[in-house]
């Protein structure tokens, strides 16, 4: 009895164990961490006073046991008598394996890190500059930035397993569970609700919108904002024998060649892009499907036209059998200068040690030239502005996740393989059930991983009601907000979308 009593006192007064227990008496968890601070900002010409709530939320299984801790940062306007009349927007990035740092510190958060707007230089080592986001949207909506399990400070806990969260369906379900819980905890069921996702975050957004219709708690969203959409991976996977990708990437290659003055000189970007669209649909597609049945004269004609659009040597195009993989384009466009162009953003250039590799070997210059700035800024902002103190590092990305990801939309052992991920049909069905939900698709002309022409191709099929889709374009890449003029334009477009202006 004495030993049991001593053990009871140790548990009761332990600083790291909460008195709150799960239904399983053998497990107990610390209280979720929460850091609340008060701030103000001027957005849309209005002074907005708001609370920043940086916190953990436990996701629980059917037995009520915590299985994951989700980290989020919510910026919620203060002093409202009826908060439910104010819209709330949930924001996440992609990967899978990326935290929400990019959209938070690059576009929608109250403070942004400054990177080179013209993609002309590496941002290098600290110091970096943080500025107030005067183009923000906190005057029209609250914002909740979500880090999925395994990113940021989010992690599995208790009996949770990574395989319960690291998958196409599992990920969407867990984020939907978090959104429902946040809405319930904050009494926001009557608020207008939006999701902003980027890259794989758009894949997730379509899945979450669908998942929110189930589990006996149907939650209808007002809109999705898809930045650098990736709904049908056939159009964003540059590999041999994937004919779709040769077509969808051509206009982005043309735009990038135009930017670097290798093609289309004397023409506007828009007119040159339109010309490449027309060629892709009307001439390049039939040639690709005809394949080895093309005559030599036809092959030469196609190679000359591709050279005209993408700035590569005709003989190189012929040796490539009229099919240019994106890594080869990255390496070949500026080969004479010994440079490789970026994948996320073709404006960026990297000086390669090996000039002859079949694609960039140093990585993506549009990523490695800015990632240190984003990592430093989020850590500084959390610690110095929001007062966050956690016992683990904030993971802006987690490469382990991608390698263990379950891409199948159905349980293992079912469905056809191999096939490309495509959630567009799921989105079209959600839109037909939720007839008032609208969708905005933001694309960068120089995005060489999720090409803008793929967005057009995707949303012209799959049962999508095209009149409900708003397409917007920017003269930058995947993260178009790194280009200051496009940050301003994207902010205006999002504002107009949410406010119906």
Coordinates of C-alpha atoms in Angstrom, one line a residue:
X1 CA 0.0 0.0 0.0
X2 CA 2.9 2.4 0.8
X3 CA 4.5 1.9 -2.6
X4 CA 1.2 2.4 -4.4
X5 CA 0.5 5.6 -2.5
X6 CA 4.0 6.9 -3.3
X7 CA 3.4 6.1 -6.9
X8 CA 0.1 7.9 -6.8
X9 CA 1.7 11.1 -5.4
X10 CA 4.4 11.0 -8.1
X11 CA 1.8 10.9 -10.8
X12 CA -0.4 13.5 -9.2
X13 CA 2.3 16.1 -8.7
X14 CA 4.5 15.3 -11.8
X15 CA 4.9 18.6 -13.8
X16 CA 4.9 16.7 -17.1
X17 CA 1.7 14.6 -16.6
X18 CA -1.8 16.0 -16.9
X19 CA -4.5 15.0 -14.5
X20 CA -6.7 14.7 -17.6
X21 CA -6.7 11.0 -18.7
X22 CA -8.0 9.2 -21.7
X23 CA -10.5 6.4 -21.4
X24 CA -7.6 4.0 -21.1
X25 CA -6.4 4.4 -17.5
X26 CA -2.9 3.2 -18.5
X27 CA -2.4 6.3 -20.7
X28 CA -2.3 9.9 -19.7
X29 CA -1.2 13.0 -21.7
X30 CA 0.1 16.4 -20.9
X31 CA -2.3 19.3 -21.5
X32 CA -2.0 20.5 -25.1
X33 CA 0.4 23.5 -25.3
X34 CA -1.2 26.8 -26.1
X35 CA 0.3 30.3 -26.6
X36 CA -2.0 33.2 -26.9
X37 CA -1.0 36.8 -27.7
X38 CA -2.7 40.0 -28.8
X39 CA -1.8 42.0 -31.8
X40 CA -3.1 44.5 -34.4
X41 CA -2.5 45.1 -38.1
X42 CA -3.9 47.2 -40.9
X43 CA -5.3 45.2 -43.7
X44 CA -7.6 46.4 -46.4
X45 CA -7.4 49.9 -45.0
X46 CA -8.8 48.8 -41.6
X47 CA -7.2 48.4 -38.3
X48 CA -7.7 44.8 -37.1
X49 CA -7.1 43.7 -33.5
X50 CA -6.6 40.0 -33.3
X51 CA -5.5 37.1 -31.1
X52 CA -2.8 34.8 -32.2
X53 CA -3.5 31.3 -30.8
X54 CA -0.6 29.0 -31.4
X55 CA -1.6 25.6 -30.0
X56 CA -1.7 21.8 -30.1
X57 CA -5.0 20.0 -30.7
X58 CA -5.3 16.3 -29.9
X59 CA -7.0 14.1 -32.4
X60 CA -8.7 11.2 -30.8
X61 CA -9.7 7.7 -31.9
X62 CA -13.1 6.1 -31.4
X63 CA -12.2 5.2 -27.9
X64 CA -11.5 8.8 -27.0
X65 CA -7.7 8.2 -26.8
X66 CA -5.4 10.9 -28.3
X67 CA -3.5 9.5 -31.3
X68 CA -2.1 12.7 -32.8
X69 CA -1.1 16.2 -31.9
X70 CA -1.9 18.8 -34.6
X71 CA -0.1 22.1 -34.4
X72 CA -2.0 25.2 -35.7
X73 CA -1.7 28.9 -35.5
X74 CA -5.0 30.8 -35.6
X75 CA -5.3 34.6 -36.1
X76 CA -8.8 35.5 -34.9
X77 CA -10.3 39.0 -34.7
X78 CA -10.8 40.2 -31.2
X79 CA -13.8 41.9 -29.6
X80 CA -16.5 40.6 -32.0
X81 CA -20.0 40.2 -30.5
X82 CA -20.9 37.6 -33.1
X83 CA -17.8 35.8 -34.3
X84 CA -19.9 33.3 -36.2
X85 CA -20.7 36.0 -38.8
X86 CA -17.0 36.3 -39.7
X87 CA -15.5 34.0 -42.3
X88 CA -12.7 31.6 -41.3
X89 CA -10.1 30.2 -43.7
X90 CA -8.0 27.1 -43.1
X91 CA -4.6 27.2 -44.8
X92 CA -2.0 24.5 -45.4
X93 CA 0.9 23.7 -47.8
X94 CA 1.7 20.5 -49.5
X95 CA 4.4 18.0 -50.0
X96 CA 3.2 15.7 -48.6
X97 CA 5.6 16.5 -45.8
X98 CA 5.5 20.3 -45.8
X99 CA 4.4 22.5 -43.0
X100 CA 2.4 25.6 -43.5
X101 CA 5.4 27.8 -43.2
X102 CA 5.4 28.8 -46.9
X103 CA 1.9 30.3 -47.0
X104 CA 2.2 31.7 -43.5
X105 CA 5.6 33.5 -43.9
X106 CA 5.3 34.0 -47.6
X107 CA 1.7 35.2 -48.3
X108 CA -1.0 35.2 -45.7
X109 CA 0.6 35.6 -42.2
X110 CA 0.8 38.9 -40.4
X111 CA 4.5 39.1 -40.9
X112 CA 6.3 37.9 -44.1
X113 CA 9.9 37.2 -44.8
X114 CA 11.4 39.2 -47.7
X115 CA 13.1 37.2 -50.4
X116 CA 14.5 38.4 -53.7
X117 CA 11.5 39.3 -55.8
X118 CA 13.3 39.0 -59.1
X119 CA 14.8 35.5 -58.5
X120 CA 18.2 37.0 -59.4
X121 CA 20.2 36.0 -56.3
X122 CA 20.4 33.5 -53.5
X123 CA 19.1 34.8 -50.1
X124 CA 22.0 33.2 -48.5
X125 CA 22.6 33.2 -44.7
X126 CA 21.0 35.4 -42.0
X127 CA 20.2 38.2 -41.4
X128 CA 16.7 38.1 -43.1
X129 CA 14.1 40.8 -43.0
X130 CA 10.5 40.3 -41.7
X131 CA 7.9 42.9 -42.7
X132 CA 4.3 43.5 -41.8
X133 CA 1.9 42.0 -44.3
X134 CA 0.1 45.1 -45.5
X135 CA -1.5 43.1 -48.3
X136 CA -3.0 40.6 -45.9
X137 CA -6.7 39.6 -45.6
X138 CA -7.3 39.6 -41.9
X139 CA -9.8 42.4 -42.3
X140 CA -12.1 39.9 -44.1
X141 CA -11.4 36.5 -42.6
X142 CA -9.9 34.8 -39.6
X143 CA -7.0 32.5 -40.6
X144 CA -6.0 29.1 -39.3
X145 CA -2.7 27.6 -40.4
X146 CA -2.5 23.8 -40.1
X147 CA 0.6 21.6 -40.0
X148 CA -0.4 18.0 -40.8
X149 CA 1.0 15.1 -38.7
X150 CA 4.8 14.8 -39.1
X151 CA 5.3 18.4 -40.0
X152 CA 5.9 21.5 -38.0
X153 CA 5.3 20.5 -34.3
X154 CA 2.6 18.0 -35.2
X155 CA 3.2 14.3 -34.4
X156 CA 1.6 11.0 -33.5
X157 CA 1.0 10.4 -29.8
X158 CA -0.1 7.5 -27.6
X159 CA -1.4 4.6 -29.7
X160 CA -1.3 6.6 -32.9
X161 CA 0.7 5.2 -35.9
X162 CA 2.1 7.2 -38.7
X163 CA 0.4 4.9 -41.2
X164 CA -2.9 6.2 -39.8
X165 CA -2.1 9.7 -41.1
X166 CA 0.5 9.3 -43.9
X167 CA -1.7 8.5 -46.8
X168 CA -4.0 10.2 -49.4
X169 CA -7.2 9.3 -47.6
X170 CA -5.8 9.2 -44.1
X171 CA -4.4 12.7 -44.4
X172 CA -7.6 14.2 -45.7
X173 CA -9.6 12.5 -42.9
X174 CA -7.3 13.8 -40.2
X175 CA -7.3 17.4 -41.4
X176 CA -11.1 17.2 -41.8
X177 CA -11.3 15.9 -38.2
X178 CA -9.1 18.8 -37.0
X179 CA -11.3 21.4 -38.9
X180 CA -14.5 20.0 -37.4
X181 CA -12.9 20.1 -33.9
X182 CA -11.6 23.7 -34.3
X183 CA -15.0 24.9 -35.6
X184 CA -16.8 23.2 -32.7
X185 CA -14.3 24.4 -30.0
X186 CA -14.6 28.0 -31.3
X187 CA -18.4 27.9 -32.0
X188 CA -18.0 28.8 -35.7
X189 CA -20.4 26.4 -37.3
X190 CA -22.3 29.4 -38.8
X191 CA -19.2 31.1 -40.2
X192 CA -18.4 31.0 -43.9
X193 CA -15.6 28.5 -44.3
X194 CA -12.8 28.5 -46.9
X195 CA -9.7 26.4 -47.5
X196 CA -6.5 27.6 -49.1
X197 CA -4.1 24.9 -50.2
X198 CA -0.9 24.9 -52.2
X199 CA 0.5 22.2 -54.4
X200 CA -0.2 18.8 -52.8
X201 CA -2.3 21.0 -50.4
X202 CA -4.7 21.3 -53.3
X203 CA -4.9 17.5 -53.5
X204 CA -5.6 17.6 -49.8
X205 CA -8.2 20.4 -50.1
X206 CA -10.3 18.3 -52.5
X207 CA -10.0 15.3 -50.2
X208 CA -10.9 17.4 -47.1
X209 CA -13.9 19.0 -48.8
X210 CA -15.2 15.5 -49.6
X211 CA -14.4 14.1 -46.1
X212 CA -16.2 17.0 -44.4
X213 CA -19.4 15.6 -46.0
X214 CA -19.3 12.4 -44.0
X215 CA -19.1 11.0 -40.4
X216 CA -22.5 12.4 -39.5
X217 CA -21.3 16.0 -39.4
X218 CA -21.8 17.3 -42.9
X219 CA -19.9 20.6 -43.2
X220 CA -20.3 22.4 -46.4
X221 CA -17.5 24.7 -47.5
X222 CA -18.0 28.1 -49.2
X223 CA -15.0 27.9 -51.3
X224 CA -11.6 26.4 -52.2
X225 CA -8.5 28.5 -53.2
X226 CA -6.1 26.2 -55.0
X227 CA -2.6 27.6 -55.4
X228 CA -0.5 25.7 -58.0
X229 CA -3.1 23.0 -58.2
X230 CA -2.2 19.3 -58.4
X231 CA -5.4 17.4 -58.7
X232 CA -4.6 15.0 -61.6
X233 CA -1.0 13.9 -61.4
X234 CA -0.8 12.7 -65.0
X235 CA -0.4 16.3 -66.0
X236 CA 2.4 17.1 -63.4
X237 CA 4.5 13.9 -63.7
X238 CA 7.2 14.3 -66.3
X239 CA 8.3 10.7 -67.0
X240 CA 8.8 8.6 -70.1
X241 CA 5.7 7.4 -71.9
X242 CA 3.3 9.8 -70.1
X243 CA 2.0 11.6 -73.2
X244 CA -0.2 13.9 -71.1
X245 CA 2.8 15.4 -69.4
X246 CA 4.5 16.3 -72.7
X247 CA 1.5 18.3 -73.6
X248 CA 0.8 20.0 -70.2
X249 CA 4.4 21.1 -69.7
X250 CA 4.9 22.6 -73.2
X251 CA 3.3 26.0 -72.5
X252 CA 5.3 26.4 -69.3
X253 CA 8.5 25.5 -71.1
X254 CA 7.6 28.1 -73.7
X255 CA 6.9 30.7 -71.0
X256 CA 10.2 30.0 -69.2
X257 CA 12.2 30.1 -72.5
X258 CA 10.5 33.5 -73.2
X259 CA 11.5 34.7 -69.8
X260 CA 15.2 33.8 -70.4
X261 CA 15.1 35.3 -73.9
X262 CA 15.6 31.9 -75.6
X263 CA 12.2 32.0 -77.5
X264 CA 9.3 34.2 -78.4
X265 CA 11.3 37.4 -78.5
X266 CA 9.3 40.3 -80.0
X267 CA 6.0 38.8 -78.7
X268 CA 4.2 39.4 -75.4
X269 CA 4.2 36.6 -72.9
X270 CA 0.5 36.1 -73.2
X271 CA 0.4 35.9 -77.0
X272 CA 3.4 33.5 -77.0
X273 CA 1.7 31.3 -74.4
X274 CA -1.6 31.3 -76.4
X275 CA 0.3 30.2 -79.5
X276 CA 1.9 27.3 -77.6
X277 CA -1.5 26.3 -76.2
X278 CA -2.9 26.1 -79.7
X279 CA 0.0 24.1 -81.0
X280 CA -0.2 21.7 -78.1
X281 CA -3.8 20.9 -78.6
X282 CA -4.0 21.0 -82.4
X283 CA -0.6 19.7 -83.6
X284 CA 1.6 18.3 -80.9
X285 CA -1.0 16.0 -79.4
X286 CA -1.7 14.2 -82.8
X287 CA 2.0 13.9 -83.4
X288 CA 2.6 12.3 -80.0
X289 CA -0.2 9.8 -80.5
X290 CA 1.0 9.0 -84.0
X291 CA 4.4 8.1 -82.5
X292 CA 6.7 6.1 -84.8
X293 CA 4.2 6.3 -87.6
X294 CA 5.4 9.9 -88.2
X295 CA 7.4 10.4 -91.4
X296 CA 10.9 11.9 -91.2
X297 CA 9.5 15.1 -92.7
X298 CA 6.8 15.2 -90.1
X299 CA 9.3 14.7 -87.3
X300 CA 11.5 17.5 -88.6
X301 CA 8.5 19.8 -88.8
X302 CA 7.5 19.1 -85.2
X303 CA 11.1 19.4 -83.9
X304 CA 11.5 22.8 -85.6
X305 CA 8.3 24.0 -84.0
X306 CA 9.2 22.7 -80.6
X307 CA 12.6 24.4 -80.9
X308 CA 10.7 27.6 -81.8
X309 CA 8.6 27.3 -78.6
X310 CA 11.1 26.0 -76.0
X311 CA 14.4 27.3 -77.2
X312 CA 16.3 24.0 -77.4
X313 CA 18.3 22.9 -80.3
X314 CA 16.4 21.0 -83.0
X315 CA 18.8 18.1 -83.1
X316 CA 18.5 17.7 -79.3
X317 CA 14.8 17.5 -79.7
X318 CA 15.0 14.9 -82.5
X319 CA 17.4 12.8 -80.4
X320 CA 14.8 13.1 -77.6
X321 CA 12.2 11.6 -80.0
X322 CA 10.2 14.9 -79.7
X323 CA 9.6 14.3 -76.0
X324 CA 11.5 16.6 -73.6
X325 CA 11.4 15.5 -69.9
X326 CA 11.3 18.5 -67.6
X327 CA 14.7 17.8 -65.8
X328 CA 16.4 17.8 -69.2
X329 CA 14.7 21.1 -70.1
X330 CA 15.9 22.5 -66.8
X331 CA 19.5 21.5 -67.7
X332 CA 19.5 22.3 -71.4
X333 CA 17.8 25.7 -71.6
X334 CA 20.8 27.6 -70.3
X335 CA 23.4 24.9 -70.9
X336 CA 25.6 27.4 -72.8
X337 CA 25.8 29.5 -69.6
X338 CA 26.4 26.4 -67.4
X339 CA 23.2 27.1 -65.5
X340 CA 20.1 25.0 -64.6
X341 CA 16.7 26.6 -64.2
X342 CA 14.5 26.0 -61.2
X343 CA 11.6 23.5 -61.1
X344 CA 9.3 25.3 -58.7
X345 CA 10.0 28.5 -60.5
X346 CA 11.8 28.6 -63.9
X347 CA 13.0 32.2 -63.2
X348 CA 15.6 30.9 -60.8
X349 CA 19.0 29.7 -62.0
X350 CA 21.6 27.5 -60.3
X351 CA 25.3 27.2 -61.2
X352 CA 25.9 23.5 -61.5
X353 CA 29.3 21.8 -60.8
X354 CA 28.7 19.1 -63.4
X355 CA 27.4 20.7 -66.6
X356 CA 26.5 17.4 -68.3
X357 CA 24.1 15.6 -65.9
X358 CA 20.7 14.6 -67.2
X359 CA 18.9 17.1 -65.0
X360 CA 20.0 19.4 -62.1
X361 CA 22.1 17.6 -59.5
X362 CA 22.4 20.3 -56.8
X363 CA 18.7 20.4 -56.3
X364 CA 16.1 23.0 -57.2
X365 CA 17.6 26.5 -57.1
X366 CA 14.1 28.0 -56.6
X367 CA 13.9 26.0 -53.4
X368 CA 17.4 26.0 -51.9
X369 CA 17.9 29.7 -52.6
X370 CA 15.1 30.7 -50.3
X371 CA 14.4 27.8 -47.9
X372 CA 16.8 29.0 -45.2
X373 CA 15.1 32.4 -45.1
X374 CA 11.7 30.7 -44.5
X375 CA 13.0 28.3 -41.9
X376 CA 14.8 31.1 -39.9
X377 CA 11.8 33.4 -40.1
X378 CA 9.2 31.0 -38.8
X379 CA 11.4 30.0 -35.9
X380 CA 12.1 33.6 -35.0
X381 CA 8.5 34.7 -35.4
X382 CA 7.1 31.9 -33.3
X383 CA 9.7 32.5 -30.5
X384 CA 9.9 36.3 -30.5
X385 CA 6.5 37.4 -31.6
X386 CA 4.1 34.6 -30.5
X387 CA 6.1 33.5 -27.5
X388 CA 6.1 29.9 -28.5
X389 CA 8.4 27.5 -26.6
X390 CA 8.2 23.9 -27.5
X391 CA 10.3 20.9 -26.6
X392 CA 11.0 19.8 -30.2
X393 CA 12.2 21.4 -33.4
X394 CA 9.7 22.9 -35.9
X395 CA 10.0 20.7 -39.1
X396 CA 9.3 22.9 -42.2
X397 CA 9.5 19.7 -44.2
X398 CA 9.9 16.0 -43.4
X399 CA 11.3 13.8 -46.2
X400 CA 10.5 10.6 -44.2
X401 CA 6.8 11.2 -44.9
X402 CA 7.0 11.1 -48.7
X403 CA 8.8 7.7 -48.7
X404 CA 6.1 6.1 -46.5
X405 CA 3.1 7.8 -48.1
X406 CA 0.2 5.6 -49.1
X407 CA -1.0 7.1 -52.4
X408 CA -3.9 4.7 -52.9
X409 CA -7.3 6.3 -52.5
X410 CA -8.7 3.0 -51.4
X411 CA -7.5 0.4 -48.9
X412 CA -4.4 -1.6 -49.8
X413 CA -5.1 -4.5 -52.1
X414 CA -7.9 -2.8 -53.9
X415 CA -8.1 -0.6 -57.0
X416 CA -6.1 -0.6 -60.3
X417 CA -2.4 0.0 -60.2
X418 CA -0.3 1.6 -61.5
X419 CA -2.3 4.8 -62.0
X420 CA -1.9 8.5 -61.4
X421 CA -3.5 10.2 -58.4
X422 CA -6.6 12.1 -59.5
X423 CA -9.0 13.7 -57.1
X424 CA -10.7 16.0 -59.6
X425 CA -13.7 13.7 -60.0
X426 CA -14.1 13.7 -56.2
X427 CA -14.0 17.5 -56.3
X428 CA -16.6 17.7 -59.1
X429 CA -18.9 15.4 -57.1
X430 CA -18.5 17.5 -54.0
X431 CA -19.3 20.7 -56.0
X432 CA -22.5 19.1 -57.4
X433 CA -23.7 18.2 -53.9
X434 CA -22.6 21.5 -52.5
X435 CA -23.9 23.7 -55.3
X436 CA -22.8 27.0 -53.8
X437 CA -19.2 26.0 -53.3
X438 CA -16.9 28.0 -55.6
X439 CA -13.3 27.3 -56.6
X440 CA -10.4 29.6 -57.4
X441 CA -7.3 28.2 -59.2
X442 CA -4.1 30.3 -59.1
X443 CA -1.3 29.3 -61.4
X444 CA 2.2 30.7 -62.1
X445 CA 3.4 30.8 -65.7
X446 CA 6.9 29.7 -64.7
X447 CA 5.8 26.8 -62.5
X448 CA 7.6 23.8 -63.9
X449 CA 6.2 21.3 -61.5
X450 CA 2.5 22.0 -61.5
X451 CA 2.1 23.7 -64.9
X452 CA -0.7 26.2 -65.6
X453 CA -1.8 24.3 -68.7
X454 CA -2.3 21.2 -66.6
X455 CA -4.8 23.3 -64.5
X456 CA -6.7 24.2 -67.7
X457 CA -6.6 20.6 -69.0
X458 CA -7.7 19.2 -65.6
X459 CA -10.6 21.6 -65.1
X460 CA -11.9 21.1 -68.7
X461 CA -12.6 17.5 -67.9
X462 CA -13.6 15.2 -65.0
X463 CA -17.2 16.5 -64.8
X464 CA -16.2 19.9 -63.6
X465 CA -18.7 22.7 -64.0
X466 CA -16.4 25.1 -65.6
X467 CA -18.5 28.2 -64.9
X468 CA -17.9 27.8 -61.2
X469 CA -14.1 27.9 -61.6
X470 CA -12.1 31.1 -61.5
X471 CA -8.7 30.8 -63.1
X472 CA -6.0 33.4 -62.2
X473 CA -2.4 33.7 -63.6
X474 CA 0.8 35.2 -62.4
X475 CA 4.2 36.0 -63.8
X476 CA 6.1 33.8 -61.4
X477 CA 6.3 30.1 -60.4
X478 CA 4.9 27.6 -57.9
X479 CA 5.1 30.1 -55.1
X480 CA 4.1 33.1 -57.1
X481 CA 4.0 35.2 -53.9
X482 CA 7.8 35.3 -53.9
X483 CA 7.4 37.8 -56.7
X484 CA 6.2 41.0 -55.1
X485 CA 3.9 42.2 -57.9
X486 CA 2.2 38.8 -57.9
X487 CA 1.9 38.7 -54.1
X488 CA -0.1 41.9 -54.4
X489 CA -2.2 40.5 -57.3
X490 CA -2.8 37.2 -55.6
X491 CA -3.9 39.0 -52.4
X492 CA -6.3 41.1 -54.5
X493 CA -7.7 38.0 -56.3
X494 CA -8.2 36.1 -53.0
X495 CA -9.9 39.1 -51.5
X496 CA -12.3 39.5 -54.4
X497 CA -13.0 35.7 -54.3
X498 CA -13.9 35.7 -50.7
X499 CA -15.9 38.9 -50.7
X500 CA -17.6 38.2 -54.1
X501 CA -16.3 41.5 -55.5

